[in-house]
XYZ file of C-alpha atoms in Angstrom:
566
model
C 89.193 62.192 105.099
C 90.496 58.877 105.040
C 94.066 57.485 105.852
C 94.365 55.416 102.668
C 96.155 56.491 99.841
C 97.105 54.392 96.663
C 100.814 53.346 96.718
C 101.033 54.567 93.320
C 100.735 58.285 94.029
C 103.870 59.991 95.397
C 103.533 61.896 98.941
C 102.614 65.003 98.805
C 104.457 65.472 102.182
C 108.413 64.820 102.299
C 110.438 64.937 104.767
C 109.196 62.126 107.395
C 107.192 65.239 109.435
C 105.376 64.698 112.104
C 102.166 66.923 113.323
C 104.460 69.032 115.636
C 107.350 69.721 112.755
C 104.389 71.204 110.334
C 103.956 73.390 113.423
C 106.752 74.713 113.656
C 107.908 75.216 110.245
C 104.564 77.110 109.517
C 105.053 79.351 112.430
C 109.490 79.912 112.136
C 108.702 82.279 109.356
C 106.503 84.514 111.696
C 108.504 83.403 115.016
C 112.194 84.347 113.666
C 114.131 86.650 112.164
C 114.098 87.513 108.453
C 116.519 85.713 106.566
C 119.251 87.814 104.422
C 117.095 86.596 100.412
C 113.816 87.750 102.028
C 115.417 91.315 103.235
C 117.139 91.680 99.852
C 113.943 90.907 98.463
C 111.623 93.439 100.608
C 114.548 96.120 99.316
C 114.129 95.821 95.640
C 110.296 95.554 95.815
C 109.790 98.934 98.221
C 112.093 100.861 95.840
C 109.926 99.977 92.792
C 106.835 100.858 94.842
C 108.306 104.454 95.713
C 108.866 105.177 92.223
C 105.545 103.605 91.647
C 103.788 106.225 94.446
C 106.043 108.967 92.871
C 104.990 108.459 89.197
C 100.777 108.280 90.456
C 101.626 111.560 92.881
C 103.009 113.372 88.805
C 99.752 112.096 87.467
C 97.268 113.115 89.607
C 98.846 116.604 90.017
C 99.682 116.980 86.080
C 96.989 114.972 84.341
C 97.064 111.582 82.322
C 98.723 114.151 79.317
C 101.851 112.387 80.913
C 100.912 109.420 79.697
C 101.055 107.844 76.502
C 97.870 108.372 75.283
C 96.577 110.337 72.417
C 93.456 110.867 70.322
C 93.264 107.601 68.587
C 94.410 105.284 71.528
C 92.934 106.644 74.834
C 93.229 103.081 75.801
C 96.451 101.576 76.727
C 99.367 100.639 79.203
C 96.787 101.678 81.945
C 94.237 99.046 80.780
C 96.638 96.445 79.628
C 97.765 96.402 83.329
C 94.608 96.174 84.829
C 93.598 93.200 82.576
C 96.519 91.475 83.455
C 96.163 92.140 87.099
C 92.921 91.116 86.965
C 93.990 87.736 85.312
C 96.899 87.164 87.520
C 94.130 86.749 90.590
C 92.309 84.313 89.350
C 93.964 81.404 90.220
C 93.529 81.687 93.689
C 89.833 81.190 93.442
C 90.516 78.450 91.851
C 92.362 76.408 93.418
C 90.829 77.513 97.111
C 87.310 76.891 95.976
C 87.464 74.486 92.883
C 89.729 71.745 93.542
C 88.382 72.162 97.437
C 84.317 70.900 95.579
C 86.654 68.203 93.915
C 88.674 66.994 97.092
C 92.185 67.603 95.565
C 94.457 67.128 98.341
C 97.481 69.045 96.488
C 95.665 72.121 96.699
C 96.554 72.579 100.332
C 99.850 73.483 100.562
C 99.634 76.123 97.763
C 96.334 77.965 98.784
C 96.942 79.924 101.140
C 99.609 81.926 99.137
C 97.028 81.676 96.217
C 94.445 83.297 98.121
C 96.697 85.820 99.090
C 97.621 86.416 95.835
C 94.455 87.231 94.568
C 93.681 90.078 97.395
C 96.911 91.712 96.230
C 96.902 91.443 92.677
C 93.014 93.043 92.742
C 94.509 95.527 95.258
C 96.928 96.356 92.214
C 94.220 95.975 89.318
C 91.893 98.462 91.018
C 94.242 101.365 91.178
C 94.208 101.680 87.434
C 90.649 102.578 86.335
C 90.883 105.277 89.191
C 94.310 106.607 88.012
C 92.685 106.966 84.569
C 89.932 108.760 85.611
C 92.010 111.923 85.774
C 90.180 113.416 88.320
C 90.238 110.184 90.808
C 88.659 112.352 94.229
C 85.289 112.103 91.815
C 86.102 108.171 91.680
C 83.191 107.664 93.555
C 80.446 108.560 90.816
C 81.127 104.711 89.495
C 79.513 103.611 92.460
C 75.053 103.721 91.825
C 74.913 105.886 94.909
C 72.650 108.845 95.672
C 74.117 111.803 94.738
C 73.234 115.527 95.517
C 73.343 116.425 91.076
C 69.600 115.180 91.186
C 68.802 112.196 88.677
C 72.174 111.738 87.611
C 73.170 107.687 87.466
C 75.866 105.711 86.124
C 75.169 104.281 82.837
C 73.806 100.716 84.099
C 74.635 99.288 80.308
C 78.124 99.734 80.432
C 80.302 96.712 81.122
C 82.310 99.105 82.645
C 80.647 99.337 85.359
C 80.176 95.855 85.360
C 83.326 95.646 86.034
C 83.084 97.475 89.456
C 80.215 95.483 90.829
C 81.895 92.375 89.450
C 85.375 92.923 91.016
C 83.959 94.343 94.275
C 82.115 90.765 94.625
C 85.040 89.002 93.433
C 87.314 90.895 95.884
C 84.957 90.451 98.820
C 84.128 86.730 98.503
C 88.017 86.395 97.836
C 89.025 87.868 101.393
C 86.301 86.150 103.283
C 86.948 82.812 102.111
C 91.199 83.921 102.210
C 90.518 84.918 106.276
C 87.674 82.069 107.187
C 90.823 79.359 106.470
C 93.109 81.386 108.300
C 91.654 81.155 111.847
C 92.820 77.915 113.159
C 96.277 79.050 111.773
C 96.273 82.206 113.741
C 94.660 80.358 116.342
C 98.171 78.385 116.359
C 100.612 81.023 116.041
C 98.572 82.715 119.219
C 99.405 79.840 121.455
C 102.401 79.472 120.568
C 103.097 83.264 121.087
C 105.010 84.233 124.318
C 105.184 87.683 123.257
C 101.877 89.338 125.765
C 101.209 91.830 122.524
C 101.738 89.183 119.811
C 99.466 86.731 121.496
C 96.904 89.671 122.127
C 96.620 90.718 118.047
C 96.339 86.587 117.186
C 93.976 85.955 119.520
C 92.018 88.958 117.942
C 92.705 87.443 114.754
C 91.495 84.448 115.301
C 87.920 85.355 116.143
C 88.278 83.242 119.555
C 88.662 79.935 117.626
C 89.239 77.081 120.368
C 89.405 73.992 117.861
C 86.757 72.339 119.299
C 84.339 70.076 117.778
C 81.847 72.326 116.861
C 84.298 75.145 115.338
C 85.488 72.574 112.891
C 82.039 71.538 111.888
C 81.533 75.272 111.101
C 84.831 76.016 109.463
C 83.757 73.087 106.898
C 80.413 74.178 106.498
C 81.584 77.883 105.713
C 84.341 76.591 103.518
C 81.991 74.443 101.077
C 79.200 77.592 101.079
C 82.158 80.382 100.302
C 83.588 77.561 97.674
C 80.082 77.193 95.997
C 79.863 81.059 96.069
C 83.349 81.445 94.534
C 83.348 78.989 91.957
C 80.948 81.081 89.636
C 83.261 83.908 89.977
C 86.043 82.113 88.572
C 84.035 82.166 85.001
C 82.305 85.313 85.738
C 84.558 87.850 86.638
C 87.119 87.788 83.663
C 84.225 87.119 81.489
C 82.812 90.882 81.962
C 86.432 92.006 82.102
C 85.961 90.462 78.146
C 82.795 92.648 77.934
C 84.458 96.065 78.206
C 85.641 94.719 74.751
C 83.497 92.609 73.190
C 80.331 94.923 73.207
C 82.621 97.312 71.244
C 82.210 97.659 67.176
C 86.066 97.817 66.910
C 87.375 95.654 64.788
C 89.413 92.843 66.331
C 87.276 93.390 70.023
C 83.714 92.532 68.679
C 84.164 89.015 69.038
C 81.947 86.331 70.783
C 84.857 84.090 71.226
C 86.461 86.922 74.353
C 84.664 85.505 77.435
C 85.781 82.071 77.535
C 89.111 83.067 76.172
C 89.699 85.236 78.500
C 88.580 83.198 81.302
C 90.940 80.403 80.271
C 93.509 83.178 79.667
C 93.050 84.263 82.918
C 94.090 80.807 85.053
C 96.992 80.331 82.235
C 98.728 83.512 84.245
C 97.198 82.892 87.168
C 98.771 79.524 87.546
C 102.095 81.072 86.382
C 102.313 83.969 89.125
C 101.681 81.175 91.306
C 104.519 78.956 90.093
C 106.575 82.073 90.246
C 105.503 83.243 93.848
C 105.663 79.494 95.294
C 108.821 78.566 93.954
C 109.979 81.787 95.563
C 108.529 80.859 99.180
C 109.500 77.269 98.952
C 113.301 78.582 99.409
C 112.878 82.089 101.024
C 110.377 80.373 103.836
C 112.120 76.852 103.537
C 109.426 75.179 102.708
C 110.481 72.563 100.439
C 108.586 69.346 102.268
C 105.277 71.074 101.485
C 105.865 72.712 98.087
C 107.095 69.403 96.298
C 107.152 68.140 92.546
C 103.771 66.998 92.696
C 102.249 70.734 93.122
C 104.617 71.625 90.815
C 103.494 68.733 87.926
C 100.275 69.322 88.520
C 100.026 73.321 88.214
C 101.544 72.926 85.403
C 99.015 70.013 83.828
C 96.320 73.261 84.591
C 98.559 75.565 82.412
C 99.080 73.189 79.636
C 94.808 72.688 79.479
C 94.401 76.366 79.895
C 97.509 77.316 77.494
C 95.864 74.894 75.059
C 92.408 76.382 75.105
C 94.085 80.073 74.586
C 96.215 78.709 71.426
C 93.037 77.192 70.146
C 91.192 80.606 70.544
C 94.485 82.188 68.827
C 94.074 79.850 65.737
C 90.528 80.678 65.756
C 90.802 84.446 66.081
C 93.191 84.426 62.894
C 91.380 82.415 61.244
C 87.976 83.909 61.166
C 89.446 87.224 60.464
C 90.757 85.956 57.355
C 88.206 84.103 55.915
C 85.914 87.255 56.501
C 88.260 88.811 53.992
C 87.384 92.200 55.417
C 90.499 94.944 54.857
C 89.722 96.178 58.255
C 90.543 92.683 60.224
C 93.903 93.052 58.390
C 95.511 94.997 61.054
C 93.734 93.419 64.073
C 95.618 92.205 67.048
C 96.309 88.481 65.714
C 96.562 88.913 61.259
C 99.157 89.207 58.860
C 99.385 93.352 59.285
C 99.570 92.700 63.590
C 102.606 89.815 62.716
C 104.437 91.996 59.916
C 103.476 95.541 60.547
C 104.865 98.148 63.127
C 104.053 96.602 66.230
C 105.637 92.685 65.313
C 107.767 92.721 67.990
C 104.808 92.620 70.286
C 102.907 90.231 68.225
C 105.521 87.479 68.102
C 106.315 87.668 72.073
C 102.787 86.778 72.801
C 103.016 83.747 70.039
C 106.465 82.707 71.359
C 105.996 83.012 75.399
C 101.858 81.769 75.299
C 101.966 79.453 72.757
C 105.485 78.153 71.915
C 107.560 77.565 75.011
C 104.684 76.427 77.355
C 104.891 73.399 74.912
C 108.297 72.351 76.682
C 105.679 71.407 79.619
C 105.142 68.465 77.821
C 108.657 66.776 78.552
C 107.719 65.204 82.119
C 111.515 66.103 83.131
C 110.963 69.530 82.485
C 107.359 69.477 83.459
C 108.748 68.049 87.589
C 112.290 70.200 87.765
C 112.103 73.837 89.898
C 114.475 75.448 87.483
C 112.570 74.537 84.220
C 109.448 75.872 85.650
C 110.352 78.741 87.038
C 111.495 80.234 83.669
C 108.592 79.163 81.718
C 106.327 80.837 83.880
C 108.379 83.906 83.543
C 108.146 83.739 80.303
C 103.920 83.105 80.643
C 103.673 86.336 82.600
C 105.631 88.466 79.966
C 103.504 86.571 77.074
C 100.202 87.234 78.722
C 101.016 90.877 79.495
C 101.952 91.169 75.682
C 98.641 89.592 75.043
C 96.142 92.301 76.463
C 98.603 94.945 75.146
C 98.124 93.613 71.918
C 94.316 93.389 72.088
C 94.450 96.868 73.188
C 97.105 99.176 71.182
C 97.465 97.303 67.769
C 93.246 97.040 67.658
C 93.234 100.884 68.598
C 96.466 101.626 66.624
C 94.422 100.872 63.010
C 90.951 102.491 62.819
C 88.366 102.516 59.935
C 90.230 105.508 58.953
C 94.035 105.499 57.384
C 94.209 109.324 58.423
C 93.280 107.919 61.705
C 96.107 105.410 61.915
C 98.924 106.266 64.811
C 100.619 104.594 67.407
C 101.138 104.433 71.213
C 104.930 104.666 72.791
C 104.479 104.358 76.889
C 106.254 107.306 78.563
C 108.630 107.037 81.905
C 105.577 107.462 83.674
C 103.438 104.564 82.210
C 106.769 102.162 83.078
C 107.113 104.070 86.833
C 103.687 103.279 87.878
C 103.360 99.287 86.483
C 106.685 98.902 88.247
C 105.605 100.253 91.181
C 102.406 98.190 91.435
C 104.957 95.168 90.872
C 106.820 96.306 93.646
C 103.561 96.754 95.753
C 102.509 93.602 95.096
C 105.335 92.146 95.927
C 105.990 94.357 99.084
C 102.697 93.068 100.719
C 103.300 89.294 99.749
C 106.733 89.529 101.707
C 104.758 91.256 104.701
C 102.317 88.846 104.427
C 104.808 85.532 104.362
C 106.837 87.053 107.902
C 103.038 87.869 109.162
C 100.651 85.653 108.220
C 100.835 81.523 108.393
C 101.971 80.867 104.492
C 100.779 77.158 104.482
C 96.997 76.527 105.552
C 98.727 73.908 108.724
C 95.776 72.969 109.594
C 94.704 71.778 106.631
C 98.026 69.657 105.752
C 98.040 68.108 108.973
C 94.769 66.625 107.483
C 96.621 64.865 104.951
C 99.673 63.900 106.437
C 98.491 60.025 107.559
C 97.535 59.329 104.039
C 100.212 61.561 102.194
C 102.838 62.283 104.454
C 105.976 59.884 102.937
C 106.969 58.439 106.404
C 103.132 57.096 106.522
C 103.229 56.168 103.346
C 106.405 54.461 103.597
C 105.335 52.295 106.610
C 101.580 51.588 105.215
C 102.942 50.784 101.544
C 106.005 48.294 103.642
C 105.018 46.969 106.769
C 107.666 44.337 106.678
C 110.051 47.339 107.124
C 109.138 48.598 109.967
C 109.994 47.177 113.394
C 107.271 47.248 115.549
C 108.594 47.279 119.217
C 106.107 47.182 122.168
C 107.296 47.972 125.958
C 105.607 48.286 128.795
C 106.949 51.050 131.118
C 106.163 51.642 134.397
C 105.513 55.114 135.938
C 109.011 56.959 137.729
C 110.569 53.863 139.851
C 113.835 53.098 141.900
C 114.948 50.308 139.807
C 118.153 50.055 137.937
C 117.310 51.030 134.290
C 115.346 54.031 135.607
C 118.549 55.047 137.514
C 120.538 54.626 134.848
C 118.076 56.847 132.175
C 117.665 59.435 134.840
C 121.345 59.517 134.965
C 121.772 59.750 131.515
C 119.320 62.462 131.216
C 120.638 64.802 134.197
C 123.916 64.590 132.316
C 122.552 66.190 129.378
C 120.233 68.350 131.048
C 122.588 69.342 134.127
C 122.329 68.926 137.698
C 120.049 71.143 139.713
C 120.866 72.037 143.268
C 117.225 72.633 145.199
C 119.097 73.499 148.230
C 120.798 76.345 146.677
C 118.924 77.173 143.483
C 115.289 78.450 143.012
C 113.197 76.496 141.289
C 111.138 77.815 138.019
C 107.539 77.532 137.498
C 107.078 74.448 135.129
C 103.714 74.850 134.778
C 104.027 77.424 132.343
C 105.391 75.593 129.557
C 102.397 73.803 127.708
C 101.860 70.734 128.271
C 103.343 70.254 132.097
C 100.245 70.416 134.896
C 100.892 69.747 138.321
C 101.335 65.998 137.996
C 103.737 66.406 135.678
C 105.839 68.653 136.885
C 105.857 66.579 140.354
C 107.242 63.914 137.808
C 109.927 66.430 136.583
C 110.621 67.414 139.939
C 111.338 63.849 141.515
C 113.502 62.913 138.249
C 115.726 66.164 139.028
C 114.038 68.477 136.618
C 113.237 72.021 138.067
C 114.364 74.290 136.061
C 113.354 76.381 132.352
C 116.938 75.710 131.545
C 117.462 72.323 131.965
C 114.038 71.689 129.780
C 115.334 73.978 127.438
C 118.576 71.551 126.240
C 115.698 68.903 125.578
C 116.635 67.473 122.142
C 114.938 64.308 120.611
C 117.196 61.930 122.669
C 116.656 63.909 125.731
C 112.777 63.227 124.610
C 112.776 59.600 124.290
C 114.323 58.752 127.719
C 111.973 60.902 129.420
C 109.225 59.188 127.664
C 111.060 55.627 128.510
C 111.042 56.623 132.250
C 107.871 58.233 132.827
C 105.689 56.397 130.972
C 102.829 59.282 130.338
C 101.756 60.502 127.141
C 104.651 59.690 124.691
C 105.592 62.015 122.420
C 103.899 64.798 124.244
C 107.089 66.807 125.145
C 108.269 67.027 121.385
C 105.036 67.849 119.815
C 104.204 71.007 122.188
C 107.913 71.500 121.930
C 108.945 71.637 125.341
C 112.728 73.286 124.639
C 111.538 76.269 122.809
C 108.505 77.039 125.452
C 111.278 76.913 128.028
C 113.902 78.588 125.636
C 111.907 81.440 125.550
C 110.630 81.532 129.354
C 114.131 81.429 130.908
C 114.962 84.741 128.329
């Protein structure tokens, strides 16, 4: 990838970073403590998943009868949740494989926690078809399996079970390509561990990655195949999701328009969790140099194309059940009946959060501020929830039959278990961001030459920049030497060899025996003294030894040491 970038585009990269500063911000997350937002966080989220794992433990042993079901709608707060699951993890196929085909260098500081987000959100999706089996230990007769009841096979018409091979593809691709761009990231946190059992589970992580020529060379190779593997899934797997309704004869789900409605539906909350889960990290994992205003604009460019596409298909849907002038498309999910009968409420929050106040996104101020953004994708996740529930109660709610006609009110239970699989989700996202490298480093360190802002900066100004050129000589007697050394041992300290025992230096990386003998004749023997190295302490022992500059900061001396001496 080239170092060039038009002065015109802003840097995706703020905060003058260098290569060894993306290092360590990716790994402080995983390296220190949890911060007091993150554990107030992990609280809230655990409780909802108890009551969560305590409403599914009263279903299984009572029965769905807990539920809000009945006769007419045997179909509802279950499935609206699964939909909307299922839709929420879509974006993170996106933007890993998608914009990877088209070489859109904003994508990498979002995907990884996009990726992620689409393992959990399935994770959460999944459990509700087996809940609503009612008996879920004979969950596995969805699977075309041998089976000891002779000839008997799933029904290989249903788009039900379309569903399972779709999902099970889309979940599988999903975590292959989510763990194939993890392993130079794990390969980083493992040499950086000092920790004997921390560096032992990354290195087993990592799959032995060294970083050497020819593991790049794969990594890309892999990462282009998995993209071209995922991209069809992206239109595919929300598109039989549509088929579970659109092979119906219901009226208000037989329609042809479902599968690319749904599909764009799908990436409209997709993009949204994202906003709301990045937004999040950016100040939880203080990451605001790599989660800027430009992913920010731009996801929200996708959900203005997407949220247009799903207004158009609104328009449409009313429409055409209109001009039918059938009685029966009266009461389906988008009509008059659906916007003035019993179930309004719902009807207008979908309208209002999908189609009115994404239209704010417009107004570039609003469209580049945190705050702005934040809400309106709030308010995209409640709209899009609203949106399967309407396709699913108020088209059930109002059959061919008046005597027929009933409605659906979700019980404590329905409530405790979609709380609970918010608070999963949620639960294994915040495990994930102290565990698991939360920005793809390797992959912004790509970038940074042509889109970090100090590069920028300097390419787009030259005349700014100072160029200064010394020549220094290796460790000598002469004055200046004397007087850096000086300098230096009075920050570091003084370090009696007559009287003290020296350390091994050659266990901080980065120091061989040559350089240590360097250490060693400037005064430096010790893990402390290395470990009160600060950026000025850096500079004059790159003025006075002359070897590698820069070297000391970047493999961060002072921590390695730091941690040694402890």
């Amino acid at each position: 990838m080239g170092h060039y970038e038009a002065p015109v585009r802003e840097p995706i990269i703020i905060g003058d970073k260098t290569y060894h500063d993306i290092s360590v911000d990716v790994a402080a997350p995983i390296e220190g403590k949890a911060n007091k937002l993150w554990k107030i966080a992990f609280i809230i989220s655990f409780l909802a998943f108890l009551w969560g794992v305590g409403a599914i433990i009263y279903t299984i042993g009572t029965g769905i009868g807990v539920w809000g079901l009945n006769n007419k709608i045997n179909w509802a707060w279950d499935i609206t949740n699964f939909v909307w699951w299922i839709g929420i993890g879509h974006a993170g196929t996106l933007i890993s494989a998608v914009l990877l085909l088209f070489c859109q260098k904003w994508r990498v500081g979002i995907n990884r926690s996009a990726e992620a987000m689409t393992i959990f959100a399935v994770f959460q999706a999944g459990l509700f078809p087996l809940i609503h089996m009612g008996r879920i230990w004979d969950g596995f007769y969805v699977l075309p399996i041998p089976n000891q009841l002779g000839s008997l096979w799933v029904n290989f018409n249903s788009p039900l079970l379309w569903d399972v091979f779709a999902i099970s593809t889309y979940l599988s691709v999903s975590l292959v390509f989510w763990w194939t761009g993890l392993l130079p990231d794990f390969a980083m946190i493992r040499d950086r561990a000092t920790n004997p059992f921390q560096k032992k589970i990354y290195s087993l992580v990592s799959f032995g990655w060294s970083g050497k020529a020819k593991d790049w060379q794969r990594f890309e190779e892999v990462s282009l195949v998995l993209a071209g593997l995922a991209t069809p899934l992206v239109l595919s797997v929300h598109t039989i999701v549509s088929f579970d309704f659109a092979t119906s004869v219901i009226p208000g789900w037989h329609s042809t328009v479902y599968p690319p409605y749904f599909v764009a539906g799908a990436v409209f909350s997709g993009f949204a969790m994202v906003q709301t889960l990045l937004l999040i990290m950016r100040k939880v994992s203080n990451l605001e140099s790599y989660i800027t205003r430009v992913h920010i604009e731009n996801m929200n460019k996708v959900i203005l194309v997407t949220g247009g596409i799903v207004a158009v298909a609104y328009l449409s849907e009313f429409f055409v059940g209109w001009y039918t002038g059938s009685s029966y498309e009266d009461f389906v999910y988008l009509s008059v009946g659906a916007a003035t009968g019993p179930y309004w409420w719902a009807f207008w929050s979908l309208i209002i959060c999908n189609s009115v106040i994404p239209q704010l996104l417009w107004i570039k101020k609003i469209r580049r501020n945190y705050i702005w953004t934040f809400i309106i994708a709030i308010f995209i996740n409640i709209g899009m929830w609203f949106e399967r529930f309407d396709i699913i109660v108020i088209n059930l709610s109002r059959g061919h039959l008046p005597s027929t006609w009933t409605q659906f009110s979700p019980t404590f239970v329905d409530i405790g278990i979609f709380l609970g699989t918010l608070g999963f989700f949620f639960v294994l996202f915040l495990l994930y961001a102290r565990t698991f490298p939360v920005i793809a480093q390797a992959e912004v360190k790509s970038i940074l030459k042509s889109s970090g802002d100090n590069y920028k900066r300097e390419r787009d100004n030259p005349s700014a920049v100072k160029v200064e050129v010394k020549k220094v000589d290796p460790v000598t007697t002469s004055n200046d030497n004397e007087d850096k050394t000086n300098t230096l041992l009075k920050s570091l300290g003084a370090f009696d060899i007559n009287t003290q025992q020296p350390d091994d230096l050659k266990k901080v990386k980065g120091i061989g025996p040559v350089m240590e003998k360097t250490l060693n004749q400037i005064g430096i023997y010790s893990f402390n003294q290395v470990s009160k190295m600060t950026k000025n302490e850096y500079d004059l022992l790159d003025s006075i030894t002359g070897s590698f500059p820069g070297r000391a900061q970047r493999d961060d001396w002072a921590g390695q040491a730091n941690k040694l001496k402890s």
